[in-house]
mmCIF file of C-alpha atoms in Angstrom:
data_model
loop_
_atom_site.group_PDB
_atom_site.id
_atom_site.type_symbol
_atom_site.label_atom_id
_atom_site.label_comp_id
_atom_site.label_asym_id
_atom_site.label_seq_id
_atom_site.Cartn_x
_atom_site.Cartn_y
_atom_site.Cartn_z
ATOM 1 C CA MET T 12 6.871 13.490 -16.879
ATOM 2 C CA SER T 13 10.526 13.071 -16.222
ATOM 3 C CA VAL T 14 12.377 9.527 -16.580
ATOM 4 C CA THR T 15 12.790 9.239 -13.080
ATOM 5 C CA THR T 16 8.828 9.388 -12.366
ATOM 6 C CA GLU T 17 8.419 6.924 -15.212
ATOM 7 C CA SER T 18 10.659 4.336 -13.160
ATOM 8 C CA ILE T 19 7.247 4.218 -10.477
ATOM 9 C CA GLN T 20 5.613 0.961 -10.354
ATOM 10 C CA VAL T 21 2.748 0.111 -8.269
ATOM 11 C CA GLU T 22 3.482 -2.603 -5.749
ATOM 12 C CA ASN T 23 0.361 -2.750 -3.642
ATOM 13 C CA VAL T 24 -2.859 -1.128 -3.042
ATOM 14 C CA VAL T 25 -4.501 -1.224 0.290
ATOM 15 C CA ALA T 26 -8.341 -0.433 0.227
ATOM 16 C CA SER T 27 -11.337 -1.098 2.927
ATOM 17 C CA SER T 28 -15.195 -1.131 2.777
ATOM 18 C CA ASP T 29 -17.854 -1.685 4.939
ATOM 19 C CA ILE T 30 -20.830 -4.074 4.176
ATOM 20 C CA GLY T 31 -22.612 -2.468 7.466
ATOM 21 C CA GLN T 32 -23.303 -5.829 9.325
ATOM 22 C CA GLU T 33 -22.194 -8.388 11.515
ATOM 23 C CA LEU T 34 -20.884 -11.559 9.602
ATOM 24 C CA ASP T 35 -20.558 -15.198 11.039
ATOM 25 C CA LEU T 36 -16.864 -15.864 9.730
ATOM 26 C CA GLU T 37 -17.277 -19.718 10.799
ATOM 27 C CA THR T 38 -19.858 -20.201 8.392
ATOM 28 C CA LEU T 39 -18.255 -17.970 5.753
ATOM 29 C CA SER T 40 -14.881 -19.832 6.094
ATOM 30 C CA GLU T 41 -16.919 -23.130 5.412
ATOM 31 C CA ASP T 42 -18.920 -21.705 2.517
ATOM 32 C CA LEU T 43 -16.271 -19.777 0.627
ATOM 33 C CA GLY T 44 -13.494 -21.434 -1.209
ATOM 34 C CA ALA T 45 -9.695 -20.416 -0.750
ATOM 35 C CA THR T 46 -9.852 -19.043 2.912
ATOM 36 C CA ASP T 47 -7.937 -19.195 6.105
ATOM 37 C CA TYR T 48 -9.747 -18.802 9.218
ATOM 38 C CA ASP T 49 -7.895 -19.427 12.526
ATOM 39 C CA PRO T 50 -9.363 -16.867 15.031
ATOM 40 C CA ASP T 51 -6.729 -17.893 17.595
ATOM 41 C CA ASN T 52 -3.983 -16.049 15.204
ATOM 42 C CA PHE T 53 -5.959 -13.577 13.573
ATOM 43 C CA PRO T 54 -9.589 -12.235 14.098
ATOM 44 C CA GLY T 55 -10.533 -12.217 10.356
ATOM 45 C CA LEU T 56 -11.178 -14.394 7.501
ATOM 46 C CA VAL T 57 -8.475 -14.154 4.676
ATOM 47 C CA TYR T 58 -9.921 -14.600 1.069
ATOM 48 C CA ARG T 59 -7.700 -14.826 -1.885
ATOM 49 C CA MET T 60 -8.451 -14.353 -5.312
ATOM 50 C CA HIS T 61 -6.098 -14.966 -8.690
ATOM 51 C CA ASP T 62 -8.012 -12.730 -11.064
ATOM 52 C CA PRO T 63 -7.482 -10.147 -9.862
ATOM 53 C CA LYS T 64 -4.537 -11.528 -7.414
ATOM 54 C CA ALA T 65 -5.559 -9.951 -4.150
ATOM 55 C CA ALA T 66 -6.485 -10.889 -0.645
ATOM 56 C CA ALA T 67 -9.545 -9.954 1.163
ATOM 57 C CA LEU T 68 -9.429 -9.602 5.245
ATOM 58 C CA ILE T 69 -12.898 -9.918 5.883
ATOM 59 C CA PHE T 70 -13.828 -8.863 9.900
ATOM 60 C CA ARG T 71 -17.033 -9.974 11.894
ATOM 61 C CA SER T 72 -17.966 -6.275 12.054
ATOM 62 C CA GLY T 73 -18.260 -6.618 8.340
ATOM 63 C CA LYS T 74 -15.279 -4.659 7.602
ATOM 64 C CA VAL T 75 -13.304 -5.636 4.628
ATOM 65 C CA VAL T 76 -9.859 -4.581 3.487
ATOM 66 C CA CYS T 77 -8.351 -5.840 0.434
ATOM 67 C CA THR T 78 -4.612 -5.916 -0.030
ATOM 68 C CA GLY T 79 -2.244 -7.286 -2.378
ATOM 69 C CA ALA T 80 -3.497 -5.730 -5.920
ATOM 70 C CA LYS T 81 -1.717 -4.087 -8.163
ATOM 71 C CA SER T 82 -3.809 -1.326 -8.914
ATOM 72 C CA VAL T 83 -6.887 1.024 -7.774
ATOM 73 C CA ASP T 84 -9.039 -1.101 -10.724
ATOM 74 C CA ASP T 85 -7.885 -4.503 -9.532
ATOM 75 C CA VAL T 86 -8.714 -3.970 -5.829
ATOM 76 C CA THR T 87 -12.020 -2.299 -6.919
ATOM 77 C CA THR T 88 -12.586 -5.364 -9.134
ATOM 78 C CA ALA T 89 -11.521 -7.959 -6.083
ATOM 79 C CA LEU T 90 -13.440 -6.241 -3.515
ATOM 80 C CA GLU T 91 -16.574 -6.288 -5.987
ATOM 81 C CA HIS T 92 -16.060 -9.805 -6.424
ATOM 82 C CA VAL T 93 -15.984 -10.580 -2.518
ATOM 83 C CA PHE T 94 -19.434 -8.571 -2.413
ATOM 84 C CA ASP T 95 -20.948 -10.731 -5.243
ATOM 85 C CA GLU T 96 -19.632 -13.977 -3.191
ATOM 86 C CA LEU T 97 -20.960 -12.929 -0.268
ATOM 87 C CA ARG T 98 -24.546 -11.747 -1.762
ATOM 88 C CA GLU T 99 -24.637 -15.513 -3.356
ATOM 89 C CA LEU T 100 -24.379 -16.882 0.088
ATOM 90 C CA GLY T 101 -27.396 -14.656 1.375
ATOM 91 C CA VAL T 102 -25.378 -12.023 2.742
ATOM 92 C CA ASP T 103 -27.378 -8.452 2.200
ATOM 93 C CA VAL T 104 -24.719 -6.247 0.814
ATOM 94 C CA ALA T 105 -25.481 -2.924 -0.726
ATOM 95 C CA ALA T 106 -25.420 -2.450 -4.296
ATOM 96 C CA SER T 107 -22.158 -0.111 -4.455
ATOM 97 C CA PRO T 108 -20.515 -0.012 -1.015
ATOM 98 C CA ALA T 109 -17.922 2.663 -0.592
ATOM 99 C CA ILE T 110 -14.479 1.739 -1.333
ATOM 100 C CA GLU T 111 -11.455 4.084 0.329
ATOM 101 C CA ILE T 112 -8.064 3.712 -0.558
ATOM 102 C CA GLN T 113 -5.970 3.236 2.429
ATOM 103 C CA ASN T 114 -2.275 2.826 0.897
ATOM 104 C CA ILE T 115 -0.710 2.957 -2.386
ATOM 105 C CA VAL T 116 2.937 1.342 -2.056
ATOM 106 C CA SER T 117 4.983 2.125 -4.868
ATOM 107 C CA SER T 118 8.429 1.468 -5.961
ATOM 108 C CA GLY T 119 10.955 3.757 -8.391
ATOM 109 C CA ASP T 120 14.527 4.435 -9.230
ATOM 110 C CA LEU T 121 16.326 7.482 -9.153
ATOM 111 C CA ASP T 122 18.865 6.424 -11.519
ATOM 112 C CA HIS T 123 21.714 7.493 -9.711
ATOM 113 C CA THR T 124 23.808 5.408 -6.414
ATOM 114 C CA LEU T 125 22.962 7.825 -3.653
ATOM 115 C CA ASN T 126 24.982 8.956 -0.566
ATOM 116 C CA LEU T 127 22.396 8.533 2.363
ATOM 117 C CA ASN T 128 24.885 9.965 4.963
ATOM 118 C CA ALA T 129 25.065 13.477 3.066
ATOM 119 C CA ILE T 130 21.388 13.206 2.372
ATOM 120 C CA ALA T 131 20.196 12.831 5.950
ATOM 121 C CA ILE T 132 22.617 15.879 6.744
ATOM 122 C CA GLY T 133 21.480 17.813 3.666
ATOM 123 C CA LEU T 134 17.370 17.171 4.170
ATOM 124 C CA GLY T 135 17.797 18.022 7.531
ATOM 125 C CA LEU T 136 17.376 15.412 10.165
ATOM 126 C CA GLU T 137 13.736 16.783 11.614
ATOM 127 C CA HIS T 138 12.269 14.670 8.476
ATOM 128 C CA ILE T 139 14.795 12.035 8.114
ATOM 129 C CA GLU T 140 15.656 8.469 10.173
ATOM 130 C CA TYR T 141 18.539 6.960 8.785
ATOM 131 C CA GLU T 142 20.216 4.116 11.282
ATOM 132 C CA PRO T 143 22.407 2.106 8.552
ATOM 133 C CA GLU T 144 23.118 -0.524 11.273
ATOM 134 C CA GLN T 145 19.766 -1.207 12.010
ATOM 135 C CA PHE T 146 18.207 -0.628 8.492
ATOM 136 C CA PRO T 147 19.899 -0.040 5.062
ATOM 137 C CA GLY T 148 17.699 2.296 3.842
ATOM 138 C CA LEU T 149 17.054 5.913 4.643
ATOM 139 C CA VAL T 150 13.418 6.771 6.054
ATOM 140 C CA TYR T 151 12.148 10.206 4.600
ATOM 141 C CA ARG T 152 8.760 11.842 5.892
ATOM 142 C CA LEU T 153 7.549 14.113 3.393
ATOM 143 C CA ASP T 154 4.602 16.554 4.518
ATOM 144 C CA ASN T 155 3.397 17.205 1.106
ATOM 145 C CA PRO T 156 2.328 14.952 -0.429
ATOM 146 C CA ASP T 157 1.666 12.852 2.826
ATOM 147 C CA VAL T 158 3.944 9.845 2.263
ATOM 148 C CA VAL T 159 7.210 8.066 3.619
ATOM 149 C CA ALA T 160 9.923 7.165 1.323
ATOM 150 C CA LEU T 161 12.679 4.516 1.855
ATOM 151 C CA LEU T 162 15.373 5.419 -0.163
ATOM 152 C CA PHE T 163 18.669 3.280 -0.713
ATOM 153 C CA GLY T 164 21.860 3.677 -1.741
ATOM 154 C CA SER T 165 21.385 1.795 -5.254
ATOM 155 C CA GLY T 166 18.861 4.693 -6.047
ATOM 156 C CA LYS T 167 15.913 2.633 -5.859
ATOM 157 C CA LEU T 168 13.283 3.932 -3.386
ATOM 158 C CA VAL T 169 9.972 2.950 -1.954
ATOM 159 C CA ILE T 170 7.185 5.144 -1.405
ATOM 160 C CA THR T 171 4.110 4.469 0.978
ATOM 161 C CA GLY T 172 1.343 6.136 2.492
ATOM 162 C CA GLY T 173 0.006 7.606 -0.621
ATOM 163 C CA LYS T 174 -4.126 7.710 -0.858
ATOM 164 C CA GLN T 175 -4.167 8.777 -4.632
ATOM 165 C CA LEU T 176 -1.483 6.918 -7.942
ATOM 166 C CA ASP T 177 0.064 10.665 -8.021
ATOM 167 C CA ASP T 178 1.414 10.993 -4.727
ATOM 168 C CA ALA T 179 4.250 8.803 -5.710
ATOM 169 C CA GLU T 180 5.279 10.793 -8.676
ATOM 170 C CA GLN T 181 4.780 13.882 -6.753
ATOM 171 C CA ALA T 182 7.031 12.763 -3.964
ATOM 172 C CA LEU T 183 9.529 11.513 -6.141
ATOM 173 C CA THR T 184 9.726 14.625 -8.343
ATOM 174 C CA LYS T 185 10.182 16.720 -4.824
ATOM 175 C CA ILE T 186 12.864 14.228 -3.682
ATOM 176 C CA GLU T 187 14.832 14.392 -7.133
ATOM 177 C CA ASP T 188 14.691 18.102 -7.055
ATOM 178 C CA GLN T 189 15.544 18.586 -3.419
ATOM 179 C CA LEU T 190 18.702 16.239 -4.569
ATOM 180 C CA ASN T 191 19.414 17.933 -7.542
ATOM 181 C CA ASP T 192 19.412 21.339 -5.608
ATOM 182 C CA LEU T 193 21.906 19.870 -2.808
ATOM 183 C CA GLY T 194 24.029 18.714 -5.243
ATOM 184 C CA LEU T 195 24.002 14.826 -4.385
ATOM 185 C CA LEU T 196 22.476 13.570 -7.794
ATOM 186 C CA ASP T 197 25.567 13.648 -10.217
#
């Protein structure tokens, strides 16, 4: 593992699950603590947890999305907590509903300042979006792994769209190798 890949830090893990039945969100909002439910603004009930720190978005259809967790273990723990709370309220939740990772957002540092104009040209415009008047970062869409990296002139980057923890590491290694090959990392 390179020094650069050691800089990777998971910022957010988003996962989804389905308890397989319709829910009465009005009643749940009254029975569960730490919830926000305003159907005029958002169709789901927001249930906030502190340990681990995460939020579950619970929808009438029975779908549950967990966001804000800093690890796959935390998102699993948070969803299990939601399932347990629902069971205590008499909702029939299966023993282990399937949990699917939807997105892992990570940050990292290439430890070099970057010339984003040169990178946009060097990496080819078919995978790059760079409009510094609109957004200070360069958007790089990778195919393998299937992620999007936001590169900033400071050398910092954000990698989003990963479904596995090592997607960010693979992406950062690939980006670092490509920039070295182009002579853009000094």
